[in-house]
Amino acid sequence: MTSVFGVPLPAILGQLMLGLVNGSFYALLSLGLAVIFGLLGVVNFAHGAFYMLGAFAAYVGLETFGMNYWCALALAPLAVGILGIVIERLLLRHLYQLDPLYGLLLTFGIALIAEGIMRGLFGASGKSYPVPDALRGGFNLGFMVLPIYRAWVIFASLAVCGATWFLIERTRLGSTLRAAGENAALVQAFGINVPLIVMMTYGAGVALAALAGVLAAPVVQVSPLMGSSIVIVVFAVVVIGGMGSILGAVVSGLVLGLIEGLTKVIYPEASNIVVFVIMAVVLMWRPTGLFGRESP
Amino acid sequence: MLKLAALAVFVLASLLDVSQVRAAGEQVVIGTIEDLSGVYADTGGQGSVEASAMAIADFGGTVLGKKIVLLSVDHQNKPDIGASKFREWADQQSLNVLLAGSNTGVSIAMAKVAAAKKVPFFAVGAGGASLTGADCTPYTVHYVYDTTALGNGTASAIVKEGGKTWFFVTADYAFGTQLQDAAARVVLANGGKVLGAVRAPLGTTDYSSFLLQAQASHAQVLGLANAGTDFINSLKAADEFGITKTMRPAALLTFVTDIHSLTLQTAQGLYLTTSWYWDLNDETRAFAKRFFAKMKKQPTMAHAGYYSATLQYLNAVKAVGSTAPDLVMAQLKKTKINDVFTKNGYIRADGLMVHTMYVMQVKTPAESKYPWDYYKVVKVMSGEEADGSQADPACVLVKK
């Protein structure tokens, strides 16, 4: 059998495939973080909590209202996005003039509260969400069986990331958004309602997190802690990609997923820290991240 | 003035303390420390507390003319929380007996407290055989099952059917490693081989990469040395990744609630070892019916164990007319256990309750005739067959 570094090739390909699945989640989550940071300058520590709430919204929708997966995919991000908008309106917007640290503390507090409430309601062990019938089964790739659902995760995540990138970098709405991030006063002077834009942007970023949560629900146990266990890695991904860079977030999300998968084959013990080692190296070499621009 | 106030508070506090102790002396306090919220909340959890409460109610609510009080708390799978809660109850609530379990690591920590505080300790839901081996104490009773019996049941059934090469996915703490060791011993003794093992943290949700490692080993048998939702998640993922088509899964510790969440479609054909099943006979069915009315699910072997252990403790207290720990332990160790949980069980010198174990196979959806009709008996093992005829020499209580 063909092998690389004494590891059989099928094992490597299998772990790389799983890495790609994980990377898709990293990409989707860091995308939302990057949008929020890039346009609002807020370090959204509640991102993991919104991801968790998205998964729970899907679970509750299924258990209580019999809502199917496809409806959940649309409605859960909408519901959680609206929650995000409410939080932005009531709390976050009062902090824009202050040091970014305050926004970080506020969102961290929100994350802790959301986690605590969900733990109180659903317990710590988590609930399982079934894979939708249409996506059951697997493709036999020769080296492994790839469950159809995981293939769908990769596809959906890439599609959403691509669409978001296009929207922000290539459309008129996107340039307005970016301009509002660069110089709010000037954009306001052109008669554009900047507070509304900021509010909608936060809502959209939060909805992206919730969408990732719905996608993750059938893969992992839906649990109150699912957010806090992934958000640290996602922050590392965003830092590596360059804070606020959309392309950076997506590319480094996918690449880091792959590197993590590869580490699991070569030296499994290091797989939990490899992302952070890379972050440290990147920060030493390029303090603004791989795709980051020097701040003006 | 401030000094005087402080003194008054101190005096009041000490008075309060005395009154509490006196109140405690007028009642018999039974404590349960369980995983009420984590991976074992279904297999043990609140159902265990309920089973103890049922036993107390069946006993009449009082013993030696004293009211029986039941305390319960969540150990959250953290040994330090379990041990400190046990110590607190022993010091402040005059705890008479502790029933605890679901998590070997926590149970080992609590056994040390039992020895220090001289409080009888029934390890009910935990599996680690070291509880009556290297970690044994004069006050520990290991009640429902242990890793040795699980290995002798499930692993030997599979290896004898030709499953000679094994790869383990193991829960990364005392229980998982002891279960893997017990199963590996049986595999080797029957001419099989262990090709490798990977340790997954307790509470892992995505097992895919561990399972791909297992698959790459080309072993015939996938030994799942884990339990509760860990077992459910790992078996589900093995099914999803098509690994169950090339490897035969060995469920080394399975509870009936696990099968219920997995559904027969996924779990059919599995071998497993259990000390109790709700549908064994009329007596077990009657108990299950009462339990179901309260918990809306069938009792697991751990739940039946909690019921039985509570009852046996109260019987012993009644027989010796005292809650003095040494008297009660001596009485427990010389009495045969006959109740809904087991027949002719007995507590060995090392603290292990030796009793019948059953090797079961999970039915196919076609074989299952009514809700929760999940198991068929493959083999009945005597207590000695399951756990050996000698007490564990690693235990200091065993005369060599």
XYZ file of C-alpha atoms in Angstrom, chain A residues 1 8 11 14-15 18 22 123-125 128 131 137 143-147 149-150 218-221 264 268, chain B residues 37-41 76 201 205-206 208-210 212-213 215-216 218 229 233 236-237 240-243 261:
52
model
C 0.000 0.000 0.000
C -0.852 4.673 4.690
C -5.519 7.209 6.294
C -9.426 10.276 5.154
C -8.149 12.680 7.784
C -12.416 15.312 7.758
C -13.952 20.929 10.098
C -28.749 20.096 30.621
C -25.069 19.840 29.806
C -25.024 16.548 27.967
C -28.941 14.749 19.213
C -29.402 13.798 9.789
C -25.958 7.487 3.426
C -10.143 5.384 0.855
C -13.129 6.146 3.058
C -16.884 6.442 3.126
C -17.789 10.121 3.097
C -21.240 10.620 4.611
C -24.220 15.040 4.996
C -20.577 16.006 5.501
C -26.473 16.698 12.891
C -22.678 16.275 13.051
C -22.015 17.019 16.716
C -24.179 16.737 19.791
C -4.081 13.891 13.473
C -2.323 13.091 16.972
C -26.332 16.455 33.718
C -23.486 14.899 31.734
C -22.778 11.924 29.495
C -24.126 9.433 32.062
C -27.273 11.354 33.027
C -20.526 16.718 37.090
C -11.684 12.553 25.867
C -19.000 14.638 20.235
C -17.269 14.071 16.905
C -14.895 10.672 13.029
C -11.127 11.059 13.159
C -10.739 8.449 15.939
C -10.762 6.556 10.749
C -7.708 5.582 12.798
C -10.435 1.672 10.281
C -6.856 2.134 9.107
C -7.790 -3.197 9.520
C -23.497 9.334 25.191
C -21.911 9.082 19.537
C -23.487 6.439 15.427
C -20.421 7.885 13.720
C -22.367 6.965 9.388
C -18.841 6.430 8.053
C -19.638 2.895 6.951
C -17.114 1.439 9.402
C -31.561 6.434 21.650
